[in-house]
Amino acid sequence: MRDLAILSRGAMLVRHGRIQAVGSRAEIETLVSPQTRLVDAGGRVVLPGFVDAHTHPVFAGTRADEYELRAQGATYAEIAARGGGIRSTVRRTRAATEDELMDSARRYRQWFLRGGTTTVEAKSGYGLSLEAECKILRAIHRLGQEGSVRYVPTFLGAHEVPDEFRGRMDDYIALLIREMLPRVAREHLAEYCDVFCEPSVFPAAQARVILAAAKSLGFGLRLHADQFTPDEGALLAAELGADTADHLEATGPAGLEALRAAGVQPVLLPASVYNLGSPRYPAARQMIDAGLPVVLATDFNPGSSPTTSMPLVLSLASTQMKMTPAEAVTAATINAAHSLRQGHEIGSLEPGKFADFAIHDAADYRDLAYFFGRDTARAVYIGGVPAYQAE
Ligand code: NIG
Ligand code: FE
């Protein structure tokens, strides 16, 4: 993860949306034709587009009110127990039309681009009814079809038990398994299924039933695991052969060993730790030293992590989790691409892959983390097509 294979004074030839050649500027200049359009990065850093492998980008409203309450001492769990938290965003998202959700999500898409992100894994989970979950997943599809960022859809119907099923979790799980998952599968609305596995939300026994049903329908599995409590989520992810286990702030040695043995990729979300004001970051150093292919993502959502910024996540990875800037870049690009089964198409600048890249306002890739708190992209290309240009 520390070897970024940096080319200084490098160049890249792009054709039909894909990278055709990468090399020194002199080498690439021998390949260009009079029709080739030249883009001069001006000595700036060119990186693969960030692959943000864990986000919740389709929701209505914000939760600035709860943010203010937390600043006065309330905790995330207390606010959720009072009917706020995820359920308050669900009430607003249910009331919004698909077009209203598209409008806000397009605004956030522009923010992702400013940070140099070109692929976003996007979860549903603020609908929690058949129709509202499908509305969100259709919005995610439309966002992807518009072309300026790639979206990978994940069904997160088990994000929380909705108000009308309070005290009747098993009935909600029956709805998930009998109606929602089969419909999402039939209409090809999602590639992955995720569950918020946590004793106070969906305990492992319940999460297992939902995820096993999803697996048998052909979904890949990703889990919100061990955000607050060890090690149930990590152990379940390993048992079910999930692609990823995400969060892992509370995971201990037994959970980590299970992930390693089962080949589950950890997805770490330090911006949500930061924003919740928690001192407990996941054990990234131990994970990397154990050989786990760690992924970094924003967890963009209105409650725990209202940021789209991968440069900020790189900073948190280095300052709070002691990942080197190179490890952080690897975690945010090629490792993340593999976690979405797209390592052959995106995540690095190699011949044959999609030409998804960003020109950053930096002369050294470490500056993205070092000068923290700025979104650094000057220009972003997706499939060789300009998707964003800073003013
Ligand atoms: O990944 N942990 C559960 N889900 C989100 C938070 C969602 C919310 O608060 O709206 C997360 O942190
Ligand atoms: Fe999340």
Short mmCIF file of C-alpha atoms and ligand atoms in Angstrom, two decimals:
data_model
loop_
_atom_site.label_atom_id
_atom_site.label_comp_id
_atom_site.label_asym_id
_atom_site.label_seq_id
_atom_site.Cartn_x
_atom_site.Cartn_y
_atom_site.Cartn_z
CA MET A 1 0.00 0.00 0.00
CA ARG A 2 2.99 2.31 0.33
CA ASP A 3 4.08 1.98 -3.29
CA LEU A 4 2.11 4.34 -5.49
CA ALA A 5 4.34 3.81 -8.56
CA ILE A 6 4.53 7.55 -9.13
CA LEU A 7 5.74 8.79 -12.49
CA SER A 8 7.29 12.20 -12.35
CA ARG A 9 6.86 14.22 -15.53
CA GLY A 10 4.46 11.51 -16.66
CA ALA A 11 1.82 11.53 -19.33
CA MET A 12 -1.15 9.47 -20.33
CA LEU A 13 -2.86 8.73 -23.64
CA VAL A 14 -6.63 8.27 -23.51
CA ARG A 15 -8.73 6.79 -26.31
CA HIS A 16 -12.45 5.94 -26.44
CA GLY A 17 -12.78 6.56 -22.72
CA ARG A 18 -9.99 4.24 -21.66
CA ILE A 19 -6.32 4.63 -20.85
CA GLN A 20 -4.26 3.51 -23.79
CA ALA A 21 -0.76 4.21 -22.52
CA VAL A 22 0.99 5.62 -19.47
CA GLY A 23 4.62 6.64 -19.47
CA SER A 24 7.07 9.49 -19.58
CA ARG A 25 5.99 12.56 -21.45
CA ALA A 26 8.59 11.84 -24.12
CA GLU A 27 7.25 8.32 -24.65
CA ILE A 28 3.64 9.41 -24.86
CA GLU A 29 4.48 12.24 -27.26
CA THR A 30 5.63 9.64 -29.81
CA LEU A 31 2.09 8.16 -29.78
CA VAL A 32 -0.01 11.27 -30.32
CA SER A 33 -1.59 12.17 -33.65
CA PRO A 34 -2.48 15.63 -34.97
CA GLN A 35 -6.07 14.99 -33.81
CA THR A 36 -5.07 14.26 -30.22
CA ARG A 37 -6.39 16.85 -27.78
CA LEU A 38 -3.71 17.88 -25.32
CA VAL A 39 -4.46 18.58 -21.66
CA ASP A 40 -1.54 20.09 -19.78
CA ALA A 41 -1.73 19.37 -16.05
CA GLY A 42 0.92 22.01 -15.49
CA GLY A 43 3.12 19.88 -13.25
CA ARG A 44 0.25 19.10 -10.88
CA VAL A 45 -0.58 15.77 -9.31
CA VAL A 46 -2.77 13.49 -11.43
CA LEU A 47 -4.43 10.70 -9.45
CA PRO A 48 -6.95 8.01 -10.23
CA GLY A 49 -10.41 9.26 -9.32
CA PHE A 50 -11.25 8.45 -5.74
CA VAL A 51 -13.60 5.51 -5.29
CA ASP A 52 -15.83 6.35 -2.33
CA ALA A 53 -17.00 2.86 -1.36
CA HIS A 54 -19.48 3.78 1.40
CA THR A 55 -21.98 6.64 1.12
CA HIS A 56 -25.66 7.43 1.76
CA PRO A 57 -26.11 10.30 -0.74
CA VAL A 58 -29.89 10.31 -1.38
CA PHE A 59 -31.87 11.86 1.46
CA ALA A 60 -34.11 14.86 2.17
CA GLY A 61 -33.31 17.67 4.59
CA THR A 62 -30.33 17.93 6.89
CA ARG A 63 -29.77 17.21 10.58
CA ALA A 64 -28.09 20.46 11.57
CA ASP A 65 -30.56 20.60 14.48
CA GLU A 66 -29.19 17.35 15.91
CA TYR A 67 -25.65 18.52 15.25
CA GLU A 68 -26.39 21.50 17.45
CA LEU A 69 -27.86 19.23 20.16
CA ARG A 70 -24.74 17.07 20.09
CA ALA A 71 -22.62 20.17 20.45
CA GLN A 72 -24.53 20.72 23.70
CA GLY A 73 -23.81 17.24 24.98
CA ALA A 74 -26.54 14.94 23.62
CA THR A 75 -25.23 11.71 22.12
CA TYR A 76 -26.02 10.13 18.74
CA ALA A 77 -27.61 7.15 20.53
CA GLU A 78 -29.79 9.35 22.77
CA ILE A 79 -31.06 11.34 19.81
CA ALA A 80 -31.85 8.13 17.93
CA ALA A 81 -33.67 6.65 20.95
CA ARG A 82 -35.90 9.77 21.06
CA GLY A 83 -37.06 9.18 17.47
CA GLY A 84 -34.47 11.43 15.84
CA GLY A 85 -31.45 10.18 13.94
CA ILE A 86 -32.02 7.93 10.94
CA ARG A 87 -35.79 7.88 11.54
CA SER A 88 -36.09 11.66 11.27
CA THR A 89 -34.36 11.60 7.87
CA VAL A 90 -36.66 8.71 6.87
CA ARG A 91 -39.76 10.80 7.61
CA ARG A 92 -38.51 13.61 5.39
CA THR A 93 -37.23 11.34 2.63
CA ARG A 94 -40.58 9.52 2.42
CA ALA A 95 -42.32 12.87 1.97
CA ALA A 96 -40.00 13.97 -0.85
CA THR A 97 -40.58 13.21 -4.53
CA GLU A 98 -37.98 11.38 -6.60
CA ASP A 99 -37.22 14.62 -8.42
CA GLU A 100 -36.68 16.51 -5.17
CA LEU A 101 -34.25 13.81 -4.07
CA MET A 102 -32.49 14.06 -7.43
CA ASP A 103 -32.04 17.81 -6.99
CA SER A 104 -30.27 17.50 -3.65
CA ALA A 105 -28.25 14.48 -4.77
CA ARG A 106 -27.03 16.35 -7.85
CA ARG A 107 -25.79 19.13 -5.61
CA TYR A 108 -23.86 16.59 -3.50
CA ARG A 109 -22.53 14.95 -6.67
CA GLN A 110 -20.91 18.25 -7.54
CA TRP A 111 -19.27 18.26 -4.10
CA PHE A 112 -17.92 14.73 -4.63
CA LEU A 113 -16.30 15.90 -7.86
CA ARG A 114 -14.59 18.83 -6.13
CA GLY A 115 -12.74 16.37 -3.96
CA GLY A 116 -11.69 14.27 -6.94
CA THR A 117 -14.17 11.40 -6.51
CA THR A 118 -15.30 9.60 -9.67
CA THR A 119 -17.11 6.52 -8.31
CA VAL A 120 -19.56 6.47 -5.41
CA GLU A 121 -21.09 3.43 -3.75
CA ALA A 122 -24.57 4.70 -2.87
CA LYS A 123 -26.88 3.12 -0.30
CA SER A 124 -30.61 3.45 0.04
CA GLY A 125 -31.89 3.23 3.61
CA TYR A 126 -33.86 6.42 4.24
CA GLY A 127 -37.08 4.99 2.81
CA LEU A 128 -37.64 1.78 4.78
CA SER A 129 -40.78 0.90 2.83
CA LEU A 130 -41.05 -0.90 -0.47
CA GLU A 131 -41.97 2.20 -2.45
CA ALA A 132 -39.66 4.64 -0.70
CA GLU A 133 -36.64 2.35 -0.98
CA CYS A 134 -37.33 1.82 -4.68
CA LYS A 135 -37.69 5.59 -5.13
CA ILE A 136 -34.21 6.10 -3.68
CA LEU A 137 -32.66 3.30 -5.73
CA ARG A 138 -34.24 4.65 -8.92
CA ALA A 139 -32.77 8.06 -8.11
CA ILE A 140 -29.35 6.46 -7.71
CA HIS A 141 -29.73 4.83 -11.13
CA ARG A 142 -30.69 8.11 -12.73
CA LEU A 143 -27.71 9.86 -11.12
CA GLY A 144 -25.42 7.21 -12.62
CA GLN A 145 -27.04 7.48 -16.03
CA GLU A 146 -26.40 11.21 -16.10
CA GLY A 147 -22.76 10.22 -16.38
CA SER A 148 -20.73 12.74 -14.42
CA VAL A 149 -19.98 10.33 -11.53
CA ARG A 150 -20.27 6.52 -11.52
CA TYR A 151 -22.69 5.15 -8.90
CA VAL A 152 -22.81 1.60 -7.49
CA PRO A 153 -26.19 0.99 -5.79
CA THR A 154 -26.59 -0.84 -2.48
CA PHE A 155 -29.91 -1.79 -0.86
CA LEU A 156 -29.91 -0.81 2.83
CA GLY A 157 -33.54 -1.50 3.72
CA ALA A 158 -32.25 -2.76 7.08
CA HIS A 159 -30.81 0.59 8.13
CA GLU A 160 -33.28 0.95 11.01
CA VAL A 161 -36.70 -0.36 12.03
CA PRO A 162 -39.21 2.21 10.72
CA ASP A 163 -41.67 3.96 13.05
CA GLU A 164 -44.69 1.88 12.01
CA PHE A 165 -42.82 -1.35 12.88
CA ARG A 166 -41.49 -0.21 16.30
CA GLY A 167 -41.46 -3.23 18.61
CA ARG A 168 -42.19 -5.52 15.65
CA MET A 169 -38.75 -6.05 14.14
CA ASP A 170 -39.61 -9.56 12.98
CA ASP A 171 -42.53 -8.26 10.95
CA TYR A 172 -40.27 -5.71 9.28
CA ILE A 173 -37.72 -8.42 8.52
CA ALA A 174 -40.48 -10.51 6.94
CA LEU A 175 -41.33 -7.54 4.69
CA LEU A 176 -37.68 -7.12 3.78
CA ILE A 177 -37.28 -10.76 2.86
CA ARG A 178 -40.62 -11.50 1.25
CA GLU A 179 -41.20 -8.30 -0.69
CA MET A 180 -38.42 -5.76 -0.72
CA LEU A 181 -35.38 -7.89 -1.54
CA PRO A 182 -37.15 -9.91 -4.27
CA ARG A 183 -38.42 -6.70 -5.92
CA VAL A 184 -35.02 -4.99 -5.76
CA ALA A 185 -33.45 -8.12 -7.27
CA ARG A 186 -36.08 -8.48 -10.01
CA GLU A 187 -35.76 -4.86 -11.07
CA HIS A 188 -31.94 -4.92 -10.82
CA LEU A 189 -32.03 -1.90 -8.55
CA ALA A 190 -28.97 -2.81 -6.44
CA GLU A 191 -25.75 -4.82 -6.65
CA TYR A 192 -25.15 -5.10 -2.91
CA CYS A 193 -27.17 -5.53 0.25
CA ASP A 194 -26.10 -3.88 3.51
CA VAL A 195 -27.48 -4.16 7.08
CA PHE A 196 -26.79 -1.88 10.06
CA CYS A 197 -25.66 -4.70 12.36
CA GLU A 198 -25.58 -3.44 15.93
CA PRO A 199 -27.23 -4.87 19.08
CA SER A 200 -29.51 -1.80 19.36
CA VAL A 201 -30.48 -1.78 15.66
CA PHE A 202 -30.32 -5.18 13.90
CA PRO A 203 -28.54 -7.67 16.18
CA ALA A 204 -26.40 -10.30 14.48
CA ALA A 205 -29.07 -13.02 14.65
CA GLN A 206 -31.53 -10.81 12.75
CA ALA A 207 -28.89 -9.39 10.39
CA ARG A 208 -27.87 -12.96 9.49
CA VAL A 209 -31.38 -13.84 8.29
CA ILE A 210 -31.63 -10.73 6.09
CA LEU A 211 -28.14 -11.07 4.62
CA ALA A 212 -28.51 -14.80 3.96
CA ALA A 213 -31.71 -14.07 2.01
CA ALA A 214 -29.91 -11.35 0.05
CA LYS A 215 -27.00 -13.64 -0.73
CA SER A 216 -29.30 -16.32 -2.07
CA LEU A 217 -30.80 -13.71 -4.43
CA GLY A 218 -27.33 -12.93 -5.77
CA PHE A 219 -26.50 -9.70 -3.93
CA GLY A 220 -22.96 -9.05 -2.73
CA LEU A 221 -22.86 -8.24 0.98
CA ARG A 222 -21.55 -5.18 2.83
CA LEU A 223 -22.23 -4.61 6.54
CA HIS A 224 -22.28 -1.70 8.95
CA ALA A 225 -20.32 -3.66 11.54
CA ASP A 226 -19.09 -2.94 15.05
CA GLN A 227 -19.61 0.84 14.92
CA PHE A 228 -20.28 0.88 18.66
CA THR A 229 -20.08 -2.72 19.93
CA PRO A 230 -17.54 -5.54 19.29
CA ASP A 231 -17.29 -8.09 17.47
CA GLU A 232 -20.61 -9.45 16.28
CA GLY A 233 -20.63 -7.54 13.00
CA ALA A 234 -17.13 -8.54 11.94
CA LEU A 235 -17.73 -12.17 12.83
CA LEU A 236 -20.97 -12.20 10.88
CA ALA A 237 -19.33 -10.58 7.84
CA ALA A 238 -16.67 -13.30 7.91
CA GLU A 239 -19.20 -16.09 8.38
CA LEU A 240 -21.28 -14.95 5.40
CA GLY A 241 -18.34 -14.17 3.12
CA ALA A 242 -19.27 -10.49 2.80
CA ASP A 243 -17.28 -8.31 0.42
CA THR A 244 -16.76 -5.69 3.11
CA ALA A 245 -17.23 -4.95 6.80
CA ASP A 246 -17.55 -1.21 7.34
CA HIS A 247 -16.92 1.06 10.36
CA LEU A 248 -15.14 -1.42 12.71
CA GLU A 249 -14.44 1.25 15.34
CA ALA A 250 -15.11 -1.27 18.11
CA THR A 251 -13.66 -4.40 16.53
CA GLY A 252 -11.09 -6.31 18.59
CA PRO A 253 -8.44 -8.90 17.68
CA ALA A 254 -10.90 -11.79 17.25
CA GLY A 255 -13.00 -9.80 14.80
CA LEU A 256 -9.96 -8.67 12.82
CA GLU A 257 -8.60 -12.20 12.58
CA ALA A 258 -11.96 -13.46 11.32
CA LEU A 259 -12.01 -10.77 8.59
CA ARG A 260 -8.49 -11.66 7.53
CA ALA A 261 -9.15 -15.40 7.41
CA ALA A 262 -12.34 -14.89 5.39
CA GLY A 263 -10.90 -12.29 2.99
CA VAL A 264 -13.38 -9.54 3.95
CA GLN A 265 -12.17 -6.00 3.19
CA PRO A 266 -12.40 -3.46 6.02
CA VAL A 267 -13.94 -0.12 4.99
CA LEU A 268 -12.91 2.58 7.46
CA LEU A 269 -14.93 5.77 7.91
CA PRO A 270 -12.88 8.17 10.02
CA ALA A 271 -14.99 11.22 9.09
CA SER A 272 -17.97 9.75 10.96
CA VAL A 273 -15.79 9.14 14.03
CA TYR A 274 -14.58 12.72 13.83
CA ASN A 275 -18.02 14.20 13.31
CA LEU A 276 -19.55 12.25 16.19
CA GLY A 277 -16.76 13.63 18.38
CA SER A 278 -15.60 10.15 19.30
CA PRO A 279 -11.98 9.44 20.25
CA ARG A 280 -12.23 5.84 19.02
CA TYR A 281 -10.88 5.41 15.49
CA PRO A 282 -10.63 1.94 13.95
CA ALA A 283 -7.34 0.08 14.31
CA ALA A 284 -6.12 0.80 10.78
CA ARG A 285 -2.47 0.22 11.63
CA GLN A 286 -3.11 -3.26 13.03
CA MET A 287 -5.30 -4.11 10.05
CA ILE A 288 -2.68 -3.07 7.50
CA ASP A 289 0.09 -4.78 9.41
CA ALA A 290 -2.02 -7.96 9.42
CA GLY A 291 -2.24 -7.72 5.62
CA LEU A 292 -5.85 -6.57 5.36
CA PRO A 293 -6.55 -4.53 2.18
CA VAL A 294 -8.02 -1.52 3.99
CA VAL A 295 -10.44 0.83 2.21
CA LEU A 296 -11.20 4.45 3.18
CA ALA A 297 -14.56 6.10 2.47
CA THR A 298 -16.49 9.19 3.53
CA ASP A 299 -19.74 7.56 4.81
CA PHE A 300 -21.41 10.72 3.47
CA ASN A 301 -24.83 10.94 5.21
CA PRO A 302 -26.86 13.62 7.01
CA GLY A 303 -26.36 12.24 10.53
CA SER A 304 -22.94 10.90 11.37
CA SER A 305 -20.85 12.14 8.43
CA PRO A 306 -21.98 15.13 6.39
CA THR A 307 -18.89 15.31 4.20
CA THR A 308 -18.17 14.27 0.62
CA SER A 309 -14.47 15.06 0.91
CA MET A 310 -11.98 12.28 0.27
CA PRO A 311 -9.04 14.70 0.82
CA LEU A 312 -10.40 15.27 4.35
CA VAL A 313 -10.64 11.50 4.85
CA LEU A 314 -6.99 11.16 3.76
CA SER A 315 -6.02 13.72 6.38
CA LEU A 316 -7.94 11.93 9.13
CA ALA A 317 -6.40 8.62 8.09
CA SER A 318 -2.91 10.00 8.55
CA THR A 319 -3.38 12.15 11.65
CA GLN A 320 -5.80 9.94 13.58
CA MET A 321 -5.06 6.41 12.33
CA LYS A 322 -1.37 6.66 11.46
CA MET A 323 -1.72 5.58 7.89
CA THR A 324 0.94 7.07 5.64
CA PRO A 325 -0.39 9.37 2.91
CA ALA A 326 0.51 6.70 0.34
CA GLU A 327 -1.40 4.02 2.23
CA ALA A 328 -4.37 6.35 2.42
CA VAL A 329 -4.32 7.00 -1.34
CA THR A 330 -4.17 3.25 -2.04
CA ALA A 331 -7.08 2.67 0.35
CA ALA A 332 -9.12 5.38 -1.38
CA THR A 333 -8.47 4.19 -4.94
CA ILE A 334 -7.43 0.68 -5.96
CA ASN A 335 -8.39 -1.09 -2.71
CA ALA A 336 -11.76 0.63 -2.82
CA ALA A 337 -12.22 -0.37 -6.47
CA HIS A 338 -11.58 -4.02 -5.58
CA SER A 339 -14.11 -3.81 -2.76
CA LEU A 340 -16.73 -3.03 -5.44
CA ARG A 341 -15.42 -5.85 -7.71
CA GLN A 342 -14.22 -3.21 -10.16
CA GLY A 343 -10.48 -3.40 -9.65
CA HIS A 344 -10.03 -4.39 -13.30
CA GLU A 345 -11.84 -1.26 -14.56
CA ILE A 346 -11.08 1.62 -12.19
CA GLY A 347 -8.91 2.59 -9.20
CA SER A 348 -5.53 3.04 -10.91
CA LEU A 349 -4.08 4.65 -14.02
CA GLU A 350 -3.19 1.62 -16.11
CA PRO A 351 -3.71 0.77 -19.77
CA GLY A 352 -7.12 -0.76 -20.43
CA LYS A 353 -8.87 0.87 -17.49
CA PHE A 354 -11.42 3.67 -17.67
CA ALA A 355 -9.80 7.10 -17.89
CA ASP A 356 -11.23 8.25 -14.54
CA PHE A 357 -8.78 10.74 -13.06
CA ALA A 358 -8.38 14.06 -11.31
CA ILE A 359 -5.85 16.82 -11.69
CA HIS A 360 -5.29 18.18 -8.19
CA ASP A 361 -4.15 21.61 -7.12
CA ALA A 362 -0.96 20.16 -5.60
CA ALA A 363 2.58 19.44 -6.67
CA ASP A 364 3.02 16.52 -4.23
CA TYR A 365 0.31 13.93 -3.53
CA ARG A 366 0.98 14.23 0.20
CA ASP A 367 -0.31 17.80 0.07
CA LEU A 368 -3.87 16.46 -0.30
CA ALA A 369 -3.76 15.28 3.32
CA TYR A 370 -1.20 17.76 4.62
CA PHE A 371 -3.03 20.99 3.68
CA PHE A 372 -6.17 19.69 5.28
CA GLY A 373 -9.71 20.93 4.86
CA ARG A 374 -9.62 21.81 1.16
CA ASP A 375 -11.18 20.02 -1.78
CA THR A 376 -8.29 19.89 -4.15
CA ALA A 377 -9.53 18.84 -7.60
CA ARG A 378 -8.96 21.35 -10.42
CA ALA A 379 -10.35 19.11 -13.13
CA VAL A 380 -11.95 15.69 -13.12
CA TYR A 381 -12.37 13.32 -16.08
CA ILE A 382 -14.63 10.29 -16.18
CA GLY A 383 -14.22 7.88 -19.06
CA GLY A 384 -11.96 10.52 -20.61
CA VAL A 385 -14.77 13.10 -20.60
CA PRO A 386 -14.44 16.32 -18.56
CA ALA A 387 -16.84 16.05 -15.60
CA TYR A 388 -15.68 18.99 -13.51
CA GLN A 389 -13.52 22.06 -13.89
CA ALA A 390 -12.74 24.35 -10.96
CA GLU A 391 -13.54 28.01 -11.51
O1 NIG B 1 -22.93 4.82 8.53
N1 NIG B 1 -24.49 3.78 11.14
C1 NIG B 1 -25.49 3.83 10.42
N2 NIG B 1 -25.66 4.57 9.33
C2 NIG B 1 -24.97 5.77 9.06
C3 NIG B 1 -25.54 6.92 9.78
C4 NIG B 1 -26.85 7.27 9.23
C5 NIG B 1 -27.51 8.46 9.87
O2 NIG B 1 -27.22 8.86 11.02
O3 NIG B 1 -28.37 9.01 9.16
C6 NIG B 1 -23.49 5.59 9.29
O4 NIG B 1 -22.87 6.20 10.17
FE FE B 2 -22.83 4.29 6.69
#
